[in-house]
Coordinates of N, CA, C and O in Angstrom, one line a residue:
M201 N 25.2 -11.4 -15.8 CA 25.6 -11.4 -14.5 C 25.3 -9.8 -14.1 O 25.4 -8.9 -14.4
M202 N 24.5 -10.2 -12.9 CA 23.8 -8.8 -12.1 C 25.0 -8.2 -11.4 O 25.8 -8.8 -10.9
N203 N 25.0 -6.9 -11.3 CA 26.2 -6.3 -10.5 C 25.6 -6.1 -9.2 O 24.5 -6.3 -8.9
K204 N 26.6 -5.8 -8.2 CA 25.8 -5.8 -6.5 C 24.8 -4.7 -6.4 O 24.1 -5.1 -5.7
K205 N 25.0 -3.6 -7.1 CA 23.8 -2.7 -6.9 C 22.3 -3.2 -7.1 O 21.8 -3.0 -6.5
S206 N 22.1 -3.9 -8.4 CA 21.1 -4.6 -8.7 C 20.7 -5.4 -7.8 O 19.5 -5.7 -7.6
E207 N 21.6 -6.1 -7.4 CA 21.1 -7.4 -6.4 C 20.7 -6.6 -5.1 O 19.7 -7.2 -4.7
L208 N 21.4 -5.7 -4.7 CA 21.0 -5.0 -3.3 C 19.7 -4.4 -3.5 O 18.9 -4.7 -2.6
E209 N 19.5 -3.7 -4.5 CA 18.1 -2.9 -4.9 C 17.1 -4.0 -4.9 O 15.9 -3.8 -4.6
H210 N 17.3 -5.0 -5.4 CA 16.3 -6.1 -5.8 C 16.0 -6.6 -4.1 O 14.7 -6.9 -4.0
N211 N 17.0 -6.9 -3.4 CA 16.8 -7.5 -2.2 C 16.3 -6.5 -1.0 O 15.0 -6.7 -0.6
I212 N 16.3 -5.2 -1.2 CA 15.6 -4.1 -0.6 C 14.0 -4.1 -1.2 O 13.2 -4.0 -0.3
W213 N 14.0 -4.2 -2.4 CA 12.7 -4.2 -3.0 C 11.8 -5.4 -2.3 O 10.7 -5.3 -1.9
K214 N 12.6 -6.8 -2.3 CA 11.9 -7.9 -1.8 C 11.2 -7.6 -0.4 O 10.4 -7.9 0.1
V215 N 12.4 -7.0 0.6 CA 12.0 -6.8 1.8 C 10.8 -5.8 2.2 O 9.8 -5.9 2.7
S216 N 10.9 -4.9 1.2 CA 9.8 -3.7 1.2 C 8.6 -4.4 0.7 O 7.4 -4.1 1.2
M217 N 8.4 -5.3 -0.1 CA 7.2 -5.9 -0.7 C 6.5 -6.8 0.6 O 5.2 -7.0 0.6
I218 N 7.3 -7.2 1.4 CA 6.7 -8.1 2.4 C 6.4 -7.1 3.6 O 5.5 -7.3 4.3
A219 N 7.4 -6.3 3.7 CA 7.3 -5.5 4.9 C 6.1 -4.7 4.9 O 5.4 -4.6 6.1
A220 N 5.7 -4.1 3.8 CA 4.7 -3.1 3.7 C 3.5 -3.7 4.2 O 2.7 -3.2 5.1
P221 N 2.8 -4.8 3.6 CA 1.6 -5.5 4.1 C 1.7 -5.7 5.4 O 0.8 -6.1 6.3
V222 N 2.7 -6.4 5.9 CA 2.7 -7.1 7.1 C 2.9 -6.0 8.1 O 2.1 -6.3 9.3
L223 N 3.3 -4.8 8.0 CA 3.2 -3.8 9.0 C 1.7 -3.1 9.1 O 1.3 -2.9 10.0
V224 N 1.0 -3.1 7.8 CA -0.2 -2.7 8.0 C -1.1 -3.8 8.6 O -2.2 -3.3 9.3
A225 N -1.0 -4.9 8.4 CA -1.7 -6.2 9.1 C -1.5 -6.0 10.7 O -2.4 -6.3 11.2
I226 N -0.3 -5.8 11.1 CA 0.0 -5.8 12.5 C -0.7 -4.5 12.9 O -1.4 -4.5 14.2
A227 N -0.7 -3.4 12.2 CA -1.4 -2.1 12.7 C -2.6 -2.3 12.9 O -3.3 -1.8 13.8
Q228 N -3.2 -3.0 12.2 CA -4.7 -3.3 12.4 C -5.2 -3.9 13.7 O -6.2 -3.6 14.2
F229 N -4.2 -4.7 14.4 CA -4.3 -5.1 15.7 C -4.4 -4.1 16.7 O -4.9 -4.2 18.2
Y230 N -4.0 -2.8 16.2 CA -4.1 -1.7 17.3 C -5.1 -0.7 17.0 O -5.1 0.4 17.7
W231 N -6.1 -1.1 16.2 CA -7.1 0.0 16.0 C -8.1 -0.3 17.6 O -8.2 -1.4 17.9
E232 N -8.6 0.9 17.6 CA -9.8 0.7 18.7 C -11.1 1.5 18.4 O -10.9 2.9 18.1
N233 N -12.2 0.8 18.5 CA -13.3 1.2 18.1 C -13.5 1.7 16.8 O -14.0 2.9 16.3
G234 N -12.7 1.1 15.7 CA -12.5 1.6 14.4 C -11.6 2.8 13.9 O -11.6 3.3 13.1
L235 N -11.1 3.2 15.0 CA -10.0 4.3 14.8 C -8.5 3.8 14.9 O -8.3 2.8 15.6
V236 N -7.8 4.6 14.0 CA -6.3 4.2 14.0 C -5.7 4.9 15.3 O -5.9 6.1 15.6
T237 N -5.0 4.0 16.1 CA -4.2 4.6 17.4 C -3.1 5.0 17.1 O -2.6 5.0 16.0
S238 N -2.1 5.8 17.9 CA -1.0 6.2 17.6 C 0.2 4.9 17.3 O 0.8 5.1 16.5
T239 N -0.3 3.7 18.1 CA 0.6 2.7 17.9 C 0.4 2.3 16.3 O 1.2 2.0 15.4
A240 N -1.1 2.2 15.9 CA -1.4 1.7 14.5 C -0.7 2.8 13.6 O -0.1 2.5 12.3
G241 N -0.9 4.1 14.0 CA -0.4 5.2 13.0 C 1.1 5.0 12.8 O 1.4 5.2 11.8
L242 N 1.7 4.9 13.7 CA 3.2 4.4 13.6 C 3.5 3.5 12.6 O 4.4 3.6 11.4
L243 N 2.9 2.5 13.0 CA 3.3 1.2 11.7 C 2.6 1.4 10.5 O 3.3 1.1 9.5
Q244 N 1.7 2.4 10.4 CA 1.1 2.5 9.0 C 2.1 3.5 8.4 O 2.4 3.2 7.3
V245 N 2.6 4.4 9.1 CA 3.5 5.4 8.5 C 4.7 4.6 8.0 O 5.2 4.6 6.8
L246 N 5.3 3.7 8.6 CA 6.3 2.8 8.1 C 6.0 1.9 6.9 O 6.6 1.9 6.1
A247 N 4.6 1.2 7.2 CA 4.3 0.5 6.2 C 4.2 1.2 4.7 O 4.6 0.9 3.9
F248 N 3.7 2.7 4.8 CA 3.8 3.4 3.4 C 5.0 3.8 3.0 O 5.3 4.0 1.8
A249 N 6.0 3.8 3.8 CA 7.3 4.3 3.4 C 8.0 2.9 2.7 O 8.5 3.3 1.7
F250 N 7.7 1.7 3.1 CA 8.1 0.4 2.4 C 7.5 0.3 1.1 O 8.0 0.1 0.2
W251 N 6.0 0.7 1.1 CA 5.3 0.6 0.0 C 5.8 1.6 -1.2 O 5.6 1.2 -2.3
I252 N 6.2 2.7 -0.9 CA 6.9 3.6 -1.9 C 8.1 2.8 -2.6 O 8.1 2.9 -3.9
V253 N 8.9 2.0 -1.9 CA 10.0 1.5 -2.5 C 9.3 0.1 -3.3 O 9.7 -0.1 -4.3
A254 N 8.3 -0.6 -2.8 CA 7.8 -1.6 -3.3 C 7.3 -1.2 -4.5 O 7.5 -2.1 -5.9
F255 N 6.4 -0.2 -4.6 CA 5.7 -0.1 -5.8 C 6.7 0.6 -7.0 O 6.5 0.5 -8.0
K256 N 7.7 1.4 -6.5 CA 8.7 1.6 -7.6 C 9.4 0.4 -8.0 O 9.5 0.7 -9.3
G257 N 9.7 -0.4 -7.2 CA 10.2 -1.6 -7.9 C 9.3 -2.2 -8.8 O 9.6 -2.9 -10.2
L258 N 7.8 -2.5 -8.7 CA 7.0 -3.0 -9.6 C 6.9 -2.3 -10.7 O 6.7 -2.8 -11.7
L259 N 7.0 -0.9 -10.7 CA 6.6 0.0 -11.8 C 8.0 -0.3 -12.7 O 8.0 -0.1 -14.1
D260 N 9.2 -0.5 -12.0 CA 10.3 -0.9 -12.9 C 10.4 -1.8 -13.7 O 11.0 -1.9 -14.6
Y261 N 9.7 -2.9 -13.2 CA 9.2 -4.1 -14.3 C 8.4 -3.8 -15.3 O 8.4 -4.8 -16.2
T262 N 7.7 -2.6 -15.2 CA 6.7 -2.6 -16.2 C 7.3 -1.5 -17.2 O 6.8 -1.2 -18.4
K263 N 8.4 -0.9 -16.8 CA 8.9 0.5 -17.5 C 9.4 0.3 -19.3 O 9.3 0.8 -19.8
S264 N 10.0 -0.9 -19.4 CA 10.4 -1.3 -20.6 C 9.2 -1.4 -21.6 O 9.2 -1.1 -22.7
K265 N 8.1 -2.0 -21.5 CA 7.0 -2.2 -22.0 C 6.0 -1.0 -21.9 O 5.2 -0.7 -22.9
L266 N 5.8 -0.4 -20.6 CA 4.8 0.7 -20.4 C 5.7 2.0 -20.1 O 5.5 2.3 -18.9
P267 N 6.6 2.8 -20.7 CA 7.2 3.8 -20.1 C 6.4 4.9 -19.5 O 6.6 5.3 -18.5
V268 N 5.5 5.3 -20.3 CA 4.6 6.5 -19.7 C 3.8 6.2 -18.6 O 4.0 6.9 -17.6
F269 N 3.1 4.8 -18.5 CA 2.5 4.1 -17.4 C 3.3 4.3 -16.3 O 3.1 4.7 -15.2
S270 N 4.5 3.8 -16.4 CA 5.4 3.4 -15.4 C 6.0 5.1 -14.7 O 6.0 5.2 -13.3
A271 N 6.3 6.0 -15.3 CA 6.7 7.4 -15.2 C 5.5 8.1 -14.4 O 5.7 8.4 -13.2
I272 N 4.4 7.9 -15.1 CA 3.2 8.7 -14.4 C 2.7 8.1 -13.1 O 2.2 8.8 -12.3
G273 N 2.6 6.6 -13.3 CA 2.4 5.7 -11.9 C 2.9 6.2 -10.7 O 2.5 6.3 -9.8
F274 N 4.4 6.1 -11.1 CA 5.2 6.5 -10.1 C 4.8 7.7 -9.2 O 4.6 7.7 -8.1
L275 N 4.6 8.9 -9.9 CA 4.1 10.1 -9.2 C 2.8 9.8 -8.5 O 2.7 10.2 -7.3
I276 N 1.9 9.1 -9.3 CA 0.5 8.9 -8.5 C 0.8 8.1 -7.0 O 0.3 8.4 -6.4
V277 N 1.7 7.1 -7.3 CA 1.9 6.0 -6.2 C 2.4 6.9 -5.2 O 2.0 6.7 -3.9
V278 N 3.2 7.6 -5.5 CA 4.1 8.5 -4.4 C 3.1 9.2 -3.6 O 2.7 9.3 -2.5
Y279 N 2.2 10.0 -4.3 CA 1.1 10.8 -3.9 C -0.2 10.1 -3.0 O -0.4 10.4 -1.9
A280 N -0.2 8.6 -3.3 CA -0.9 7.7 -2.5 C -0.6 7.2 -1.4 O -0.9 7.4 -0.3
M281 N 1.0 7.3 -1.5 CA 1.8 6.6 -0.3 C 1.7 7.9 0.7 O 1.6 7.3 2.0
I282 N 1.6 9.1 0.3 CA 1.8 9.9 1.3 C 0.5 10.1 1.9 O 0.4 10.2 3.4
G283 N -0.5 10.0 1.5 CA -1.9 9.9 1.8 C -2.2 8.7 2.9 O -2.8 8.9 3.8
G284 N -1.7 7.7 2.5 CA -1.8 6.5 3.3 C -0.8 7.0 4.8 O -1.4 6.4 5.9
A285 N 0.2 7.3 4.6 CA 1.0 7.8 5.8 C 0.3 8.8 6.6 O 0.1 8.8 7.8
G286 N -0.4 9.5 5.6 CA -1.1 10.9 6.5 C -2.0 10.2 7.4 O -2.5 10.8 8.4
F287 N -2.9 8.8 6.9 CA -3.7 8.5 7.7 C -3.1 7.8 8.9 O -3.8 8.0 10.1
G288 N -2.1 7.3 8.9 CA -1.3 7.1 10.0 C -1.1 8.3 10.9 O -1.4 8.3 12.3
Y289 N -0.6 9.3 10.6 CA -0.3 10.5 11.3 C -1.5 11.0 11.9 O -1.6 11.2 13.1
D290 N -2.6 10.8 11.4 CA -4.0 11.2 11.6 C -4.2 10.5 13.1 O -4.8 11.1 13.9
G291 N -4.0 9.1 13.1 CA -4.4 8.4 14.2 C -3.4 8.7 15.3 O -4.0 9.0 16.6
I292 N -2.3 9.1 14.9 CA -1.2 9.6 16.1 C -1.9 10.8 16.8 O -2.1 10.9 17.9
Y293 N -2.1 11.9 15.9 CA -2.8 13.1 16.6 C -4.1 13.1 17.2 O -4.5 13.7 18.1
T294 N -5.2 12.2 16.4 CA -6.3 12.3 16.9 C -6.3 11.4 18.4 O -7.0 12.0 19.4
E295 N -5.5 10.6 18.8 CA -5.3 9.9 20.0 C -4.7 10.8 20.8 O -5.3 11.0 22.1
A296 N -3.9 11.6 20.3 CA -3.0 12.6 21.6 C -4.2 13.8 21.7 O -4.0 14.1 22.9
M297 N -4.9 14.1 20.9 CA -6.2 15.1 21.3 C -7.4 14.4 21.9 O -8.3 15.3 22.3
G298 N -7.3 13.4 22.3 CA -8.3 12.4 23.0 C -9.5 12.2 22.3 O -10.4 11.7 22.7
I299 N -9.7 12.0 21.0 CA -10.5 11.8 20.1 C -10.6 10.1 20.3 O -9.6 9.5 19.9
T300 N -11.9 9.7 20.4 CA -12.2 7.9 20.8 C -13.2 7.7 19.9 O -13.5 6.3 20.0
T301 N -13.9 8.2 19.2 CA -15.0 7.7 18.5 C -14.9 8.2 17.1 O -14.5 9.3 16.5
N302 N -15.8 7.5 16.0 CA -15.8 7.8 14.8 C -16.6 9.2 14.6 O -16.1 10.0 13.7
E303 N -17.4 9.5 15.4 CA -18.3 10.7 15.3 C -17.3 12.0 15.6 O -17.4 12.9 14.9
E304 N -16.4 11.8 16.5 CA -15.5 12.8 16.9 C -14.4 13.1 16.1 O -14.2 14.1 15.4
S305 N -13.9 12.1 15.3 CA -13.0 12.1 14.4 C -13.6 12.6 13.0 O -13.0 13.6 12.3
T306 N -14.8 12.1 12.9 CA -15.5 13.0 11.6 C -15.8 14.1 11.7 O -15.6 15.1 10.9
A307 N -16.0 14.8 12.8 CA -16.6 16.3 13.2 C -15.0 17.0 12.9 O -15.1 18.0 12.5
L308 N -14.0 16.3 13.4 CA -12.8 17.0 13.5 C -12.2 17.2 11.7 O -12.1 18.2 11.4
A309 N -12.5 16.0 11.0 CA -12.5 16.2 9.7 C -12.9 17.0 9.0 O -12.7 17.9 8.0
S310 N -14.5 17.1 9.3 CA -15.4 18.0 8.7 C -14.7 19.6 9.1 O -15.2 20.5 8.3
K311 N -14.2 19.8 10.2 CA -13.9 21.2 10.5 C -12.6 21.6 9.9 O -12.4 22.6 9.2
I312 N -11.9 20.6 9.7 CA -10.7 20.8 8.6 C -11.1 21.0 7.3 O -10.3 22.0 6.6
G313 N -11.8 20.3 6.8 CA -12.3 20.3 5.4 C -11.7 20.1 4.1 O -10.8 19.0 4.2
L314 N -11.5 21.1 3.4 CA -10.8 20.9 2.1 C -9.4 20.2 1.9 O -8.9 19.5 1.4
P315 N -8.5 20.6 3.1 CA -7.2 20.4 3.1 C -7.2 18.7 3.3 O -6.3 18.0 2.6
L316 N -8.2 18.2 3.9 CA -8.2 17.0 4.2 C -8.4 16.0 2.9 O -8.1 14.8 2.7
I317 N -9.4 16.6 2.1 CA -9.7 15.8 0.8 C -8.4 15.6 0.1 O -8.2 14.6 -0.4
F318 N -7.5 16.8 -0.1 CA -6.5 16.7 -0.9 C -5.3 15.8 -0.5 O -4.2 15.4 -0.9
S319 N -5.1 15.7 1.0 CA -4.1 15.3 1.8 C -4.5 13.9 2.2 O -3.3 13.0 2.2
L320 N -5.6 13.5 2.5 CA -5.9 12.1 3.2 C -7.0 11.4 1.9 O -6.6 10.1 1.6
F321 N -7.9 12.0 1.6 CA -9.0 11.1 1.0 C -8.8 10.8 -0.5 O -9.0 9.8 -1.1
I322 N -8.3 11.9 -1.3 CA -7.9 11.6 -2.7 C -6.8 10.8 -2.8 O -6.9 9.6 -3.3
P323 N -5.9 10.8 -2.1 CA -4.7 9.7 -2.3 C -4.9 8.6 -1.7 O -4.4 7.5 -2.0
G324 N -5.8 8.7 -0.6 CA -6.4 7.3 0.0 C -7.1 6.4 -0.9 O -6.8 5.1 -1.1
A325 N -7.9 7.1 -1.9 CA -8.5 6.3 -3.0 C -7.6 5.9 -4.0 O -7.9 4.9 -4.7
L326 N -6.6 6.6 -4.3 CA -5.6 6.3 -5.4 C -4.9 5.1 -4.8 O -4.3 4.5 -5.7
F327 N -4.7 4.7 -3.6 CA -3.9 3.5 -3.2 C -4.6 2.4 -3.9 O -3.7 1.6 -4.2
P328 N -5.7 2.1 -3.4 CA -6.4 0.5 -3.9 C -6.2 0.6 -5.6 O -6.0 -0.2 -6.3
L329 N -6.5 2.0 -6.2 CA -6.4 2.3 -7.7 C -5.2 1.8 -8.1 O -5.2 1.1 -9.3
S330 N -4.1 2.1 -7.4 CA -2.8 1.8 -7.6 C -2.3 0.6 -7.7 O -1.9 -0.1 -8.8
I331 N -2.9 -0.2 -6.8 CA -2.7 -1.7 -6.8 C -3.4 -2.2 -8.1 O -2.8 -3.0 -8.6
I332 N -4.5 -1.9 -8.2 CA -5.6 -2.4 -9.5 C -4.6 -2.1 -10.6 O -4.4 -3.1 -11.6
A333 N -4.3 -1.1 -10.9 CA -3.5 -0.5 -12.4 C -2.4 -1.4 -12.3 O -1.9 -1.7 -13.5
I334 N -1.4 -1.5 -11.4 CA -0.2 -2.1 -11.3 C -0.5 -3.7 -11.6 O 0.3 -4.1 -12.3
G335 N -1.3 -4.1 -11.1 CA -1.6 -5.6 -11.4 C -2.1 -5.8 -12.5 O -1.5 -6.6 -13.3
I336 N -2.9 -4.9 -13.3 CA -3.2 -4.9 -14.5 C -1.8 -4.9 -15.4 O -1.4 -5.6 -16.5
A337 N -1.0 -3.9 -15.3 CA 0.3 -3.6 -15.9 C 1.2 -4.9 -15.6 O 1.9 -5.3 -16.6
L338 N 1.3 -5.5 -14.6 CA 2.1 -6.6 -14.6 C 1.7 -7.7 -15.2 O 2.4 -8.6 -15.9
I339 N 0.3 -8.0 -15.4 CA -0.3 -9.1 -16.3 C 0.1 -8.7 -17.7 O 0.6 -9.5 -18.4
R340 N 0.0 -7.6 -18.1 CA 0.1 -7.1 -19.5 C 1.5 -7.5 -19.9 O 1.5 -7.7 -21.0
T341 N 2.3 -7.0 -19.1 CA 3.9 -7.1 -19.5 C 4.5 -8.5 -19.2 O 5.5 -8.8 -19.3
K342 N 3.6 -9.2 -18.6 CA 3.8 -10.7 -18.3 C 4.9 -11.0 -17.3 O 5.6 -11.7 -17.1
S343 N 5.0 -9.9 -16.4 CA 5.8 -9.9 -15.3 C 5.6 -10.8 -14.0 O 6.2 -11.3 -13.5
V344 N 4.3 -11.1 -14.1 CA 3.9 -12.3 -13.2 C 2.7 -13.2 -13.9 O 2.1 -12.7 -15.0
T345 N 2.4 -14.4 -13.5 CA 1.2 -15.0 -13.8 C 0.2 -14.4 -14.0 O -0.1 -13.5 -13.0
L346 N -0.9 -14.8 -14.8 CA -2.2 -14.3 -14.7 C -3.1 -14.3 -13.4 O -3.6 -13.3 -12.8
W347 N -2.8 -15.6 -12.9 CA -3.4 -15.8 -11.3 C -3.0 -15.0 -10.1 O -3.5 -14.2 -9.4
I348 N -1.7 -14.8 -10.3 CA -0.8 -14.0 -9.4 C -1.4 -12.3 -9.6 O -1.7 -11.7 -8.6
G349 N -1.4 -12.0 -10.7 CA -1.7 -10.6 -10.8 C -3.3 -10.3 -10.6 O -3.8 -9.3 -10.0
I350 N -4.2 -11.3 -10.7 CA -5.4 -11.3 -10.4 C -5.8 -11.1 -8.8 O -6.5 -10.3 -8.3
L351 N -5.0 -11.9 -8.3 CA -5.0 -11.9 -6.9 C -4.6 -10.6 -6.3 O -5.1 -10.1 -5.3
F352 N -3.5 -9.9 -6.9 CA -2.8 -8.7 -6.3 C -4.1 -7.6 -6.8 O -4.4 -6.7 -5.8
I353 N -4.8 -7.6 -8.0 CA -6.0 -6.7 -8.3 C -7.1 -7.0 -7.2 O -7.7 -5.9 -6.7
I354 N -7.4 -8.3 -6.8 CA -8.3 -8.6 -5.8 C -7.9 -8.0 -4.3 O -9.0 -7.2 -3.9
A355 N -6.8 -8.2 -4.1 CA -6.2 -7.5 -3.0 C -6.5 -5.6 -3.0 O -6.9 -5.1 -2.1
G356 N -6.2 -5.3 -4.1 CA -6.7 -3.7 -4.4 C -8.0 -3.6 -4.4 O -8.5 -2.4 -3.5
I357 N -8.9 -4.1 -4.9 CA -10.3 -4.0 -4.6 C -10.8 -4.1 -3.4 O -11.4 -3.3 -2.8
S358 N -10.3 -4.9 -2.6 CA -10.6 -5.5 -1.4 C -10.2 -4.5 -0.1 O -11.1 -4.4 0.9
F359 N -8.9 -3.7 -0.4 CA -8.5 -2.8 0.7 C -9.7 -2.0 1.0 O -9.7 -1.8 2.2
P360 N -10.3 -1.1 0.4 CA -11.0 -0.2 0.9 C -12.3 -0.9 1.6 O -12.9 -0.3 2.5
L361 N -12.7 -2.0 1.1 CA -14.0 -2.4 1.2 C -13.5 -3.1 3.1 O -14.8 -3.4 3.7
G362 N -12.5 -3.4 3.4 CA -12.0 -3.5 4.8 C -11.8 -2.4 5.5 O -11.8 -2.5 6.9
R363 N -11.6 -1.4 5.0 CA -11.3 0.0 5.9 C -12.6 0.9 6.0 O -12.7 1.5 7.0
I364 N -13.1 1.1 4.9 CA -14.2 2.1 5.0 C -15.4 1.8 6.0 O -15.7 2.7 6.9
P365 N -15.8 0.5 6.1 CA -16.9 0.2 7.1 C -16.3 0.0 8.4 O -17.1 0.0 9.5
R366 N -15.1 0.0 8.7 CA -14.3 0.0 9.9 C -14.9 -1.5 10.6 O -14.9 -1.5 12.0
I367 N -14.8 -2.3 9.8 CA -15.3 -3.9 10.4 C -13.9 -4.6 10.5 O -13.2 -4.9 9.4
D368 N -13.2 -4.9 11.6 CA -12.0 -5.5 11.9 C -11.8 -6.7 10.9 O -10.8 -7.0 10.5
L369 N -13.0 -7.6 10.9 CA -12.9 -8.8 10.2 C -12.7 -8.8 8.8 O -11.7 -9.5 8.3
F370 N -13.2 -7.7 8.2 CA -13.0 -7.6 6.8 C -11.7 -7.0 6.5 O -10.7 -7.4 5.4
A371 N -11.3 -6.0 7.5 CA -9.9 -5.6 7.4 C -8.5 -6.4 7.3 O -8.0 -6.7 6.5
H372 N -8.8 -7.6 8.4 CA -8.0 -8.4 8.4 C -8.0 -9.4 7.3 O -6.7 -10.0 6.8
A373 N -9.1 -9.7 6.6 CA -9.2 -10.5 5.6 C -8.4 -10.0 4.3 O -7.7 -10.4 3.6
T374 N -8.6 -8.6 4.2 CA -7.7 -8.0 3.2 C -6.5 -8.0 3.3 O -5.4 -7.9 2.4
N375 N -6.2 -7.8 4.7 CA -4.6 -7.8 5.0 C -3.8 -9.2 4.5 O -2.9 -9.3 3.9
V376 N -4.7 -10.3 4.7 CA -4.2 -11.5 4.3 C -4.1 -11.6 2.7 O -2.8 -12.1 2.3
L377 N -4.9 -11.1 2.0 CA -4.9 -11.0 0.6 C -3.8 -10.2 0.2 O -2.9 -10.5 -0.7
L378 N -3.4 -9.0 1.0 CA -2.1 -8.3 0.3 C -1.0 -8.9 0.8 O -0.2 -8.8 -0.1
I379 N -0.9 -9.4 1.9 CA 0.5 -10.2 2.3 C 0.7 -11.4 1.1 O 1.5 -11.5 0.6
L380 N -0.5 -12.2 0.9 CA -0.1 -13.2 0.1 C 0.1 -12.8 -1.3 O 1.3 -13.3 -1.9
S381 N -0.7 -11.7 -1.6 CA -0.3 -11.2 -3.1 C 1.3 -11.0 -3.2 O 1.9 -11.0 -4.3
H382 N 1.6 -10.0 -2.1 CA 3.0 -9.5 -2.2 C 4.1 -10.4 -2.0 O 5.0 -10.5 -2.8
I383 N 4.0 -11.4 -1.4 CA 5.0 -12.6 -0.9 C 5.0 -13.5 -2.4 O 6.0 -13.7 -2.9
L384 N 3.9 -13.5 -3.2 CA 3.9 -14.3 -4.4 C 4.5 -13.5 -5.5 O 5.3 -13.9 -6.2
I385 N 4.2 -12.0 -5.6 CA 4.8 -11.4 -6.6 C 6.4 -11.3 -6.3 O 7.3 -11.4 -7.2
S386 N 6.9 -11.2 -4.9 CA 8.3 -10.7 -4.9 C 9.0 -12.1 -4.8 O 10.2 -12.3 -5.2
S387 N 8.3 -13.2 -4.9 CA 9.2 -14.5 -4.8 C 9.1 -15.0 -6.4 O 9.8 -16.0 -6.8
T388 N 8.5 -14.4 -7.2 CA 8.3 -14.9 -8.6 C 9.1 -14.0 -9.4 O 9.6 -14.3 -10.6
I389 N 9.2 -12.8 -9.2 CA 9.9 -11.8 -10.2 C 11.4 -12.0 -9.7 O 12.0 -11.8 -8.7
K390 N 12.0 -12.1 -10.9 CA 13.6 -12.3 -10.5 C 14.4 -11.1 -11.2 O 13.9 -10.2 -11.9
T391 N 15.5 -10.8 -10.4 CA 16.3 -9.7 -10.7 C 16.6 -9.3 -12.2 O 16.8 -8.3 -12.7
E392 N 16.9 -10.8 -13.0 CA 17.1 -10.4 -14.2 C 16.1 -9.9 -15.3 O 16.4 -9.5 -16.3
E393 N 14.9 -10.0 -14.7 CA 13.6 -9.5 -15.5 C 13.8 -7.7 -15.5 O 13.0 -7.4 -16.4
R394 N 14.4 -7.1 -14.6 CA 14.6 -5.7 -14.7 C 15.2 -5.1 -15.7 O 16.1 -5.4 -16.3

């Protein structure tokens, strides 16, 4: 019999698993000319806060069989989520500064230089890599069925493909994959498996 705390934690995890990709998908509708606006940025910051909880829960499902991966993975995931939220803040501040084109945004990033590499770009790259690694771990530990794990991995691979070229249609397609894979995982993993 599960205690109230584990049931509550599981429910918060399930809400976080769905809220994170849904908020990112909604934020996508507020991009302008390939740039994250202040509205999109706010939604993205909230999404990545939920993703910390969601990924912590996913790593909890793998820790009995992959304890080192789960422990180190959580540190990497948090760094990736800070970067994801950082891209949201970047959108908020660049809009406030009157930046309206990719060229202006790139010029500002070049001016800032090295700090952005470690605060945005490296953790930004770690986000999809985290999805892929966690997907593999979920498959290895049999926490999810093979096809759900593969869908999660494909969502991770597709994430940068939808964002780097700044093509809205690609980004919306990756958002659908993220939402679908997260819903399937949150509906198939049971509290008792933790």
